[in-house]
Amino acid sequence: MSSIIRLGRSVYDSYNIIFSSKVGTPERHKTLIEKTGDMMLWPWLNIPGKVIKIGTDARIITVAATTLALLGNTYLFYPRETLDSINYIILLLPTIPFAYIKFAGWLATCELITGLGARTFGRVDNPALMNQEDSPEEKLATS
């Protein structure tokens, strides 16, 4: 039974080493590979939070709601002209071929996988981090 508990802690530790943004004490030195992985993961970890922060800003919500209300008002009184204008604007926008979007998605996921792998390898390759005798809760400070 105790080997099952040890296995569970081992899986928990491995999960935290891979996916946790902070491992060990704040003053520990990161390896170059771990720093590279952190840089590659920066867009995946920080940009969604910034987008949510901007999207919940009261000024942005006010501008979006006002624009939508003006568009609705214009459509209510001038439906044909509004649709013609929207269609014309859509035609002026550059169209991005689906192959480009597919390639960008592939490239972004490759960066995510490589960043996770590099950061994890850098952490596992760090003897100071792997040889800590603390409990998993103290060794792996999750964010």
GROMACS .gro file of N, CA and C in nm:
model
  429
    1MET      N    1   0.082  -0.119   0.000
    1MET     CA    2   0.000   0.000   0.000
    1MET      C    3   0.087   0.126   0.000
    2SER      N    4   0.198   0.123   0.073
    2SER     CA    5   0.281   0.243   0.078
    2SER      C    6   0.349   0.270  -0.055
    3SER      N    7   0.375   0.164  -0.135
    3SER     CA    8   0.433   0.187  -0.267
    3SER      C    9   0.335   0.258  -0.358
    4ILE      N   10   0.205   0.231  -0.340
    4ILE     CA   11   0.103   0.301  -0.420
    4ILE      C   12   0.101   0.449  -0.381
    5ILE      N   13   0.113   0.476  -0.253
    5ILE     CA   14   0.115   0.616  -0.208
    5ILE      C   15   0.239   0.685  -0.264
    6ARG      N   16   0.356   0.615  -0.259
    6ARG     CA   17   0.477   0.674  -0.316
    6ARG      C   18   0.462   0.698  -0.465
    7LEU      N   19   0.399   0.603  -0.536
    7LEU     CA   20   0.377   0.621  -0.679
    7LEU      C   21   0.287   0.741  -0.704
    8GLY      N   22   0.184   0.758  -0.623
    8GLY     CA   23   0.095   0.874  -0.637
    8GLY      C   24   0.168   1.004  -0.617
    9ARG      N   25   0.256   1.007  -0.516
    9ARG     CA   26   0.334   1.129  -0.493
    9ARG      C   27   0.431   1.152  -0.607
   10SER      N   28   0.487   1.045  -0.661
   10SER     CA   29   0.579   1.057  -0.773
   10SER      C   30   0.509   1.115  -0.895
   11VAL      N   31   0.388   1.068  -0.923
   11VAL     CA   32   0.311   1.122  -1.036
   11VAL      C   33   0.276   1.267  -1.010
   12TYR      N   34   0.238   1.298  -0.885
   12TYR     CA   35   0.205   1.436  -0.849
   12TYR      C   36   0.327   1.526  -0.867
   13ASP      N   37   0.444   1.479  -0.820
   13ASP     CA   38   0.567   1.557  -0.836
   13ASP      C   39   0.599   1.579  -0.984
   14SER      N   40   0.588   1.473  -1.062
   14SER     CA   41   0.618   1.484  -1.205
   14SER      C   42   0.523   1.581  -1.273
   15TYR      N   43   0.396   1.575  -1.239
   15TYR     CA   44   0.298   1.667  -1.297
   15TYR      C   45   0.335   1.811  -1.264
   16ASN      N   46   0.372   1.837  -1.138
   16ASN     CA   47   0.408   1.973  -1.098
   16ASN      C   48   0.538   2.020  -1.163
   17ILE      N   49   0.634   1.928  -1.179
   17ILE     CA   50   0.759   1.966  -1.244
   17ILE      C   51   0.733   2.009  -1.388
   18ILE      N   52   0.640   1.942  -1.455
   18ILE     CA   53   0.613   1.972  -1.596
   18ILE      C   54   0.528   2.098  -1.610
   19PHE      N   55   0.418   2.107  -1.536
   19PHE     CA   56   0.318   2.210  -1.564
   19PHE      C   57   0.318   2.329  -1.470
   20SER      N   58   0.385   2.322  -1.356
   20SER     CA   59   0.385   2.433  -1.263
   20SER      C   60   0.478   2.543  -1.314
   21SER      N   61   0.434   2.667  -1.299
   21SER     CA   62   0.519   2.776  -1.347
   21SER      C   63   0.632   2.807  -1.249
   22LYS      N   64   0.616   2.771  -1.121
   22LYS     CA   65   0.720   2.795  -1.022
   22LYS      C   66   0.749   2.664  -0.949
   23VAL      N   67   0.875   2.627  -0.945
   23VAL     CA   68   0.916   2.505  -0.876
   23VAL      C   69   1.032   2.539  -0.785
   24GLY      N   70   1.029   2.485  -0.665
   24GLY     CA   71   1.139   2.509  -0.571
   24GLY      C   72   1.130   2.646  -0.508
   25THR      N   73   1.240   2.688  -0.450
   25THR     CA   74   1.243   2.816  -0.383
   25THR      C   75   1.268   2.928  -0.485
   26PRO      N   76   1.221   3.047  -0.457
   26PRO     CA   77   1.239   3.157  -0.554
   26PRO      C   78   1.384   3.193  -0.581
   27GLU      N   79   1.474   3.167  -0.485
   27GLU     CA   80   1.613   3.207  -0.504
   27GLU      C   81   1.696   3.102  -0.575
   28ARG      N   82   1.637   2.989  -0.613
   28ARG     CA   83   1.715   2.886  -0.681
   28ARG      C   84   1.753   2.933  -0.821
   29HIS      N   85   1.864   2.883  -0.872
   29HIS     CA   86   1.913   2.923  -1.002
   29HIS      C   87   1.855   2.831  -1.109
   30LYS      N   88   1.797   2.891  -1.213
   30LYS     CA   89   1.743   2.814  -1.324
   30LYS      C   90   1.853   2.783  -1.423
   31THR      N   91   1.841   2.666  -1.485
   31THR     CA   92   1.937   2.632  -1.590
   31THR      C   93   1.901   2.707  -1.717
   32LEU      N   94   1.993   2.712  -1.810
   32LEU     CA   95   1.971   2.782  -1.937
   32LEU      C   96   1.856   2.718  -2.014
   33ILE      N   97   1.848   2.586  -2.009
   33ILE     CA   98   1.741   2.516  -2.083
   33ILE      C   99   1.606   2.551  -2.022
   34GLU      N  100   1.597   2.556  -1.889
   34GLU     CA  101   1.471   2.591  -1.824
   34GLU      C  102   1.432   2.736  -1.855
   35LYS      N  103   1.529   2.826  -1.858
   35LYS     CA  104   1.499   2.966  -1.895
   35LYS      C  105   1.448   2.975  -2.038
   36THR      N  106   1.508   2.895  -2.128
   36THR     CA  107   1.463   2.893  -2.267
   36THR      C  108   1.320   2.842  -2.276
   37GLY      N  109   1.290   2.736  -2.203
   37GLY     CA  110   1.153   2.686  -2.200
   37GLY      C  111   1.055   2.787  -2.145
   38ASP      N  112   1.096   2.859  -2.039
   38ASP     CA  113   1.010   2.964  -1.984
   38ASP      C  114   0.982   3.073  -2.087
   39MET      N  115   1.086   3.111  -2.164
   39MET     CA  116   1.065   3.214  -2.267
   39MET      C  117   0.969   3.164  -2.376
   40MET      N  118   0.981   3.036  -2.412
   40MET     CA  119   0.893   2.981  -2.515
   40MET      C  120   0.749   2.970  -2.465
   41LEU      N  121   0.730   2.951  -2.336
   41LEU     CA  122   0.596   2.938  -2.280
   41LEU      C  123   0.535   3.072  -2.241
   42TRP      N  124   0.614   3.180  -2.246
   42TRP     CA  125   0.561   3.311  -2.203
   42TRP      C  126   0.431   3.349  -2.274
   43PRO      N  127   0.421   3.337  -2.409
   43PRO     CA  128   0.295   3.376  -2.472
   43PRO      C  129   0.178   3.290  -2.425
   44TRP      N  130   0.201   3.162  -2.404
   44TRP     CA  131   0.093   3.073  -2.363
   44TRP      C  132   0.047   3.099  -2.221
   45LEU      N  133   0.136   3.144  -2.135
   45LEU     CA  134   0.102   3.164  -1.995
   45LEU      C  135   0.055   3.306  -1.964
   46ASN      N  136   0.098   3.405  -2.040
   46ASN     CA  137   0.070   3.544  -2.004
   46ASN      C  138  -0.031   3.614  -2.094
   47ILE      N  139  -0.031   3.586  -2.223
   47ILE     CA  140  -0.119   3.660  -2.314
   47ILE      C  141  -0.268   3.635  -2.285
   48PRO      N  142  -0.314   3.512  -2.257
   48PRO     CA  143  -0.456   3.497  -2.226
   48PRO      C  144  -0.502   3.582  -2.108
   49GLY      N  145  -0.420   3.592  -2.004
   49GLY     CA  146  -0.456   3.675  -1.890
   49GLY      C  147  -0.464   3.822  -1.926
   50LYS      N  148  -0.372   3.867  -2.011
   50LYS     CA  149  -0.375   4.008  -2.054
   50LYS      C  150  -0.499   4.036  -2.139
   51VAL      N  151  -0.536   3.941  -2.226
   51VAL     CA  152  -0.655   3.960  -2.310
   51VAL      C  153  -0.780   3.966  -2.222
   52ILE      N  154  -0.788   3.878  -2.123
   52ILE     CA  155  -0.903   3.880  -2.032
   52ILE      C  156  -0.907   4.010  -1.954
   53LYS      N  157  -0.790   4.057  -1.910
   53LYS     CA  158  -0.785   4.183  -1.835
   53LYS      C  159  -0.832   4.299  -1.922
   54ILE      N  160  -0.787   4.304  -2.047
   54ILE     CA  161  -0.830   4.410  -2.137
   54ILE      C  162  -0.979   4.396  -2.169
   55GLY      N  163  -1.024   4.273  -2.190
   55GLY     CA  164  -1.164   4.250  -2.226
   55GLY      C  165  -1.262   4.281  -2.115
   56THR      N  166  -1.217   4.279  -1.991
   56THR     CA  167  -1.305   4.312  -1.880
   56THR      C  168  -1.290   4.456  -1.833
   57ASP      N  169  -1.210   4.534  -1.903
   57ASP     CA  170  -1.193   4.676  -1.871
   57ASP      C  171  -1.323   4.749  -1.905
   58ALA      N  172  -1.370   4.831  -1.815
   58ALA     CA  173  -1.498   4.900  -1.832
   58ALA      C  174  -1.496   4.992  -1.954
   59ARG      N  175  -1.383   5.053  -1.985
   59ARG     CA  176  -1.377   5.141  -2.101
   59ARG      C  177  -1.393   5.064  -2.231
   60ILE      N  178  -1.329   4.947  -2.240
   60ILE     CA  179  -1.340   4.865  -2.361
   60ILE      C  180  -1.484   4.816  -2.377
   61ILE      N  181  -1.545   4.772  -2.268
   61ILE     CA  182  -1.684   4.725  -2.274
   61ILE      C  183  -1.777   4.839  -2.316
   62THR      N  184  -1.752   4.959  -2.267
   62THR     CA  185  -1.835   5.074  -2.303
   62THR      C  186  -1.822   5.106  -2.452
   63VAL      N  187  -1.701   5.107  -2.504
   63VAL     CA  188  -1.681   5.136  -2.646
   63VAL      C  189  -1.745   5.028  -2.732
   64ALA      N  190  -1.729   4.901  -2.696
   64ALA     CA  191  -1.788   4.792  -2.774
   64ALA      C  192  -1.941   4.797  -2.770
   65ALA      N  193  -1.997   4.822  -2.653
   65ALA     CA  194  -2.143   4.829  -2.642
   65ALA      C  195  -2.199   4.949  -2.720
   66THR      N  196  -2.131   5.063  -2.715
   66THR     CA  197  -2.175   5.181  -2.789
   66THR      C  198  -2.169   5.156  -2.940
   67THR      N  199  -2.060   5.095  -2.986
   67THR     CA  200  -2.047   5.064  -3.128
   67THR      C  201  -2.155   4.967  -3.174
   68LEU      N  202  -2.181   4.865  -3.095
   68LEU     CA  203  -2.285   4.768  -3.130
   68LEU      C  204  -2.423   4.834  -3.130
   69ALA      N  205  -2.449   4.923  -3.035
   69ALA     CA  206  -2.578   4.992  -3.032
   69ALA      C  207  -2.594   5.084  -3.153
   70LEU      N  208  -2.488   5.154  -3.193
   70LEU     CA  209  -2.495   5.240  -3.311
   70LEU      C  210  -2.515   5.158  -3.438
   71LEU      N  211  -2.449   5.045  -3.447
   71LEU     CA  212  -2.468   4.957  -3.563
   71LEU      C  213  -2.611   4.903  -3.568
   72GLY      N  214  -2.663   4.863  -3.454
   72GLY     CA  215  -2.802   4.817  -3.449
   72GLY      C  216  -2.901   4.926  -3.485
   73ASN      N  217  -2.876   5.046  -3.439
   73ASN     CA  218  -2.963   5.160  -3.471
   73ASN      C  219  -2.958   5.190  -3.621
   74THR      N  220  -2.840   5.187  -3.678
   74THR     CA  221  -2.827   5.211  -3.821
   74THR      C  222  -2.899   5.103  -3.901
   75TYR      N  223  -2.886   4.977  -3.860
   75TYR     CA  224  -2.953   4.868  -3.929
   75TYR      C  225  -3.105   4.881  -3.917
   76LEU      N  226  -3.153   4.929  -3.804
   76LEU     CA  227  -3.297   4.945  -3.783
   76LEU      C  228  -3.358   5.045  -3.881
   77PHE      N  229  -3.288   5.155  -3.905
   77PHE     CA  230  -3.343   5.258  -3.993
   77PHE      C  231  -3.298   5.245  -4.139
   78TYR      N  232  -3.181   5.189  -4.163
   78TYR     CA  233  -3.129   5.174  -4.300
   78TYR      C  234  -3.074   5.032  -4.319
   79PRO      N  235  -3.161   4.931  -4.327
   79PRO     CA  236  -3.111   4.793  -4.330
   79PRO      C  237  -3.031   4.760  -4.456
   80ARG      N  238  -3.081   4.798  -4.574
   80ARG     CA  239  -3.011   4.762  -4.698
   80ARG      C  240  -2.875   4.832  -4.707
   81GLU      N  241  -2.872   4.960  -4.676
   81GLU     CA  242  -2.747   5.034  -4.684
   81GLU      C  243  -2.644   4.982  -4.582
   82THR      N  244  -2.693   4.944  -4.464
   82THR     CA  245  -2.603   4.891  -4.362
   82THR      C  246  -2.541   4.760  -4.407
   83LEU      N  247  -2.624   4.668  -4.459
   83LEU     CA  248  -2.571   4.540  -4.506
   83LEU      C  249  -2.477   4.557  -4.625
   84ASP      N  250  -2.511   4.649  -4.715
   84ASP     CA  251  -2.421   4.675  -4.827
   84ASP      C  252  -2.286   4.729  -4.779
   85SER      N  253  -2.289   4.818  -4.682
   85SER     CA  254  -2.164   4.874  -4.627
   85SER      C  255  -2.081   4.766  -4.557
   86ILE      N  256  -2.149   4.680  -4.480
   86ILE     CA  257  -2.076   4.573  -4.410
   86ILE      C  258  -2.014   4.477  -4.510
   87ASN      N  259  -2.090   4.439  -4.614
   87ASN     CA  260  -2.036   4.350  -4.718
   87ASN      C  261  -1.918   4.413  -4.790
   88TYR      N  262  -1.924   4.543  -4.817
   88TYR     CA  263  -1.814   4.612  -4.883
   88TYR      C  264  -1.690   4.613  -4.795
   89ILE      N  265  -1.709   4.638  -4.667
   89ILE     CA  266  -1.596   4.640  -4.574
   89ILE      C  267  -1.533   4.502  -4.565
   90ILE      N  268  -1.615   4.398  -4.563
   90ILE     CA  269  -1.564   4.260  -4.556
   90ILE      C  270  -1.483   4.228  -4.682
   91LEU      N  271  -1.529   4.276  -4.798
   91LEU     CA  272  -1.453   4.252  -4.921
   91LEU      C  273  -1.318   4.322  -4.921
   92LEU      N  274  -1.308   4.436  -4.853
   92LEU     CA  275  -1.182   4.509  -4.846
   92LEU      C  276  -1.080   4.443  -4.755
   93LEU      N  277  -1.128   4.363  -4.659
   93LEU     CA  278  -1.035   4.298  -4.567
   93LEU      C  279  -0.955   4.191  -4.640
   94PRO      N  280  -0.830   4.178  -4.607
   94PRO     CA  281  -0.750   4.073  -4.672
   94PRO      C  282  -0.795   3.936  -4.622
   95THR      N  283  -0.805   3.843  -4.713
   95THR     CA  284  -0.841   3.707  -4.674
   95THR      C  285  -0.715   3.625  -4.652
   96ILE      N  286  -0.714   3.551  -4.545
   96ILE     CA  287  -0.599   3.468  -4.511
   96ILE      C  288  -0.634   3.325  -4.554
   97PRO      N  289  -0.552   3.265  -4.637
   97PRO     CA  290  -0.579   3.127  -4.678
   97PRO      C  291  -0.578   3.032  -4.557
   98PHE      N  292  -0.662   2.930  -4.565
   98PHE     CA  293  -0.673   2.834  -4.455
   98PHE      C  294  -0.540   2.764  -4.427
   99ALA      N  295  -0.461   2.741  -4.530
   99ALA     CA  296  -0.332   2.674  -4.511
   99ALA      C  297  -0.240   2.756  -4.421
  100TYR      N  298  -0.247   2.888  -4.430
  100TYR     CA  299  -0.166   2.974  -4.343
  100TYR      C  300  -0.211   2.962  -4.198
  101ILE      N  301  -0.342   2.960  -4.177
  101ILE     CA  302  -0.397   2.948  -4.041
  101ILE      C  303  -0.359   2.812  -3.983
  102LYS      N  304  -0.369   2.707  -4.065
  102LYS     CA  305  -0.332   2.573  -4.020
  102LYS      C  306  -0.184   2.567  -3.983
  103PHE      N  307  -0.099   2.626  -4.066
  103PHE     CA  308   0.045   2.627  -4.037
  103PHE      C  309   0.075   2.706  -3.910
  104ALA      N  310   0.008   2.819  -3.891
  104ALA     CA  311   0.030   2.898  -3.769
  104ALA      C  312  -0.012   2.820  -3.645
  105GLY      N  313  -0.123   2.749  -3.652
  105GLY     CA  314  -0.165   2.666  -3.540
  105GLY      C  315  -0.067   2.555  -3.512
  106TRP      N  316  -0.016   2.492  -3.618
  106TRP     CA  317   0.084   2.386  -3.601
  106TRP      C  318   0.211   2.441  -3.537
  107LEU      N  319   0.256   2.555  -3.586
  107LEU     CA  320   0.378   2.616  -3.533
  107LEU      C  321   0.361   2.655  -3.386
  108ALA      N  322   0.244   2.709  -3.352
  108ALA     CA  323   0.220   2.750  -3.214
  108ALA      C  324   0.217   2.629  -3.121
  109THR      N  325   0.154   2.520  -3.162
  109THR     CA  326   0.152   2.402  -3.076
  109THR      C  327   0.290   2.338  -3.066
  110CYS      N  328   0.369   2.344  -3.173
  110CYS     CA  329   0.507   2.294  -3.164
  110CYS      C  330   0.587   2.376  -3.063
  111GLU      N  331   0.566   2.507  -3.062
  111GLU     CA  332   0.635   2.592  -2.966
  111GLU      C  333   0.593   2.557  -2.824
  112LEU      N  334   0.463   2.532  -2.802
  112LEU     CA  335   0.414   2.495  -2.670
  112LEU      C  336   0.476   2.363  -2.624
  113ILE      N  337   0.475   2.263  -2.709
  113ILE     CA  338   0.529   2.132  -2.672
  113ILE      C  339   0.679   2.141  -2.647
  114THR      N  340   0.751   2.212  -2.734
  114THR     CA  341   0.896   2.226  -2.717
  114THR      C  342   0.928   2.305  -2.591
  115GLY      N  343   0.851   2.409  -2.563
  115GLY     CA  344   0.873   2.489  -2.442
  115GLY      C  345   0.850   2.407  -2.316
  116LEU      N  346   0.742   2.328  -2.313
  116LEU     CA  347   0.718   2.241  -2.197
  116LEU      C  348   0.830   2.140  -2.181
  117GLY      N  349   0.873   2.082  -2.294
  117GLY     CA  350   0.981   1.984  -2.288
  117GLY      C  351   1.112   2.045  -2.241
  118ALA      N  352   1.146   2.162  -2.292
  118ALA     CA  353   1.271   2.228  -2.254
  118ALA      C  354   1.269   2.268  -2.106
  119ARG      N  355   1.158   2.324  -2.061
  119ARG     CA  356   1.151   2.365  -1.920
  119ARG      C  357   1.158   2.244  -1.828
  120THR      N  358   1.087   2.137  -1.866
  120THR     CA  359   1.091   2.016  -1.785
  120THR      C  360   1.230   1.954  -1.784
  121PHE      N  361   1.294   1.946  -1.901
  121PHE     CA  362   1.430   1.891  -1.906
  121PHE      C  363   1.525   1.974  -1.822
  122GLY      N  364   1.512   2.107  -1.830
  122GLY     CA  365   1.598   2.193  -1.750
  122GLY      C  366   1.577   2.172  -1.601
  123ARG      N  367   1.454   2.146  -1.559
  123ARG     CA  368   1.428   2.123  -1.418
  123ARG      C  369   1.479   1.985  -1.374
  124VAL      N  370   1.456   1.884  -1.457
  124VAL     CA  371   1.501   1.749  -1.422
  124VAL      C  372   1.653   1.741  -1.425
  125ASP      N  373   1.717   1.817  -1.511
  125ASP     CA  374   1.862   1.817  -1.523
  125ASP      C  375   1.930   1.901  -1.414
  126ASN      N  376   1.851   1.969  -1.331
  126ASN     CA  377   1.905   2.054  -1.226
  126ASN      C  378   1.923   1.971  -1.098
  127PRO      N  379   2.047   1.932  -1.064
  127PRO     CA  380   2.067   1.844  -0.948
  127PRO      C  381   2.025   1.909  -0.817
  128ALA      N  382   2.041   2.039  -0.806
  128ALA     CA  383   2.002   2.106  -0.681
  128ALA      C  384   1.852   2.094  -0.658
  129LEU      N  385   1.774   2.101  -0.764
  129LEU     CA  386   1.629   2.090  -0.751
  129LEU      C  387   1.587   1.945  -0.728
  130MET      N  388   1.648   1.851  -0.796
  130MET     CA  389   1.609   1.711  -0.787
  130MET      C  390   1.656   1.645  -0.658
  131ASN      N  391   1.759   1.698  -0.593
  131ASN     CA  392   1.813   1.636  -0.472
  131ASN      C  393   1.760   1.697  -0.344
  132GLN      N  394   1.661   1.783  -0.352
  132GLN     CA  395   1.604   1.841  -0.231
  132GLN      C  396   1.536   1.732  -0.151
  133GLU      N  397   1.555   1.735  -0.019
  133GLU     CA  398   1.498   1.633   0.068
  133GLU      C  399   1.366   1.679   0.129
  134ASP      N  400   1.313   1.791   0.086
  134ASP     CA  401   1.188   1.842   0.141
  134ASP      C  402   1.072   1.756   0.094
  135SER      N  403   0.959   1.776   0.156
  135SER     CA  404   0.839   1.707   0.113
  135SER      C  405   0.795   1.765  -0.022
  136PRO      N  406   0.715   1.693  -0.099
  136PRO     CA  407   0.672   1.744  -0.230
  136PRO      C  408   0.597   1.877  -0.220
  137GLU      N  409   0.523   1.897  -0.109
  137GLU     CA  410   0.449   2.022  -0.096
  137GLU      C  411   0.543   2.141  -0.080
  138GLU      N  412   0.657   2.119  -0.013
  138GLU     CA  413   0.753   2.228   0.006
  138GLU      C  414   0.843   2.242  -0.117
  139LYS      N  415   0.875   2.128  -0.180
  139LYS     CA  416   0.967   2.131  -0.295
  139LYS      C  417   0.903   2.194  -0.417
  140LEU      N  418   0.776   2.165  -0.438
  140LEU     CA  419   0.709   2.212  -0.559
  140LEU      C  420   0.604   2.316  -0.520
  141ALA      N  421   0.640   2.440  -0.528
  141ALA     CA  422   0.547   2.548  -0.495
  141ALA      C  423   0.465   2.579  -0.619
  142THR      N  424   0.341   2.534  -0.622
  142THR     CA  425   0.258   2.560  -0.740
  142THR      C  426   0.212   2.703  -0.739
  143SER      N  427   0.187   2.752  -0.860
  143SER     CA  428   0.145   2.892  -0.870
  143SER      C  429  -0.004   2.903  -0.862
   0.00000   0.00000   0.00000
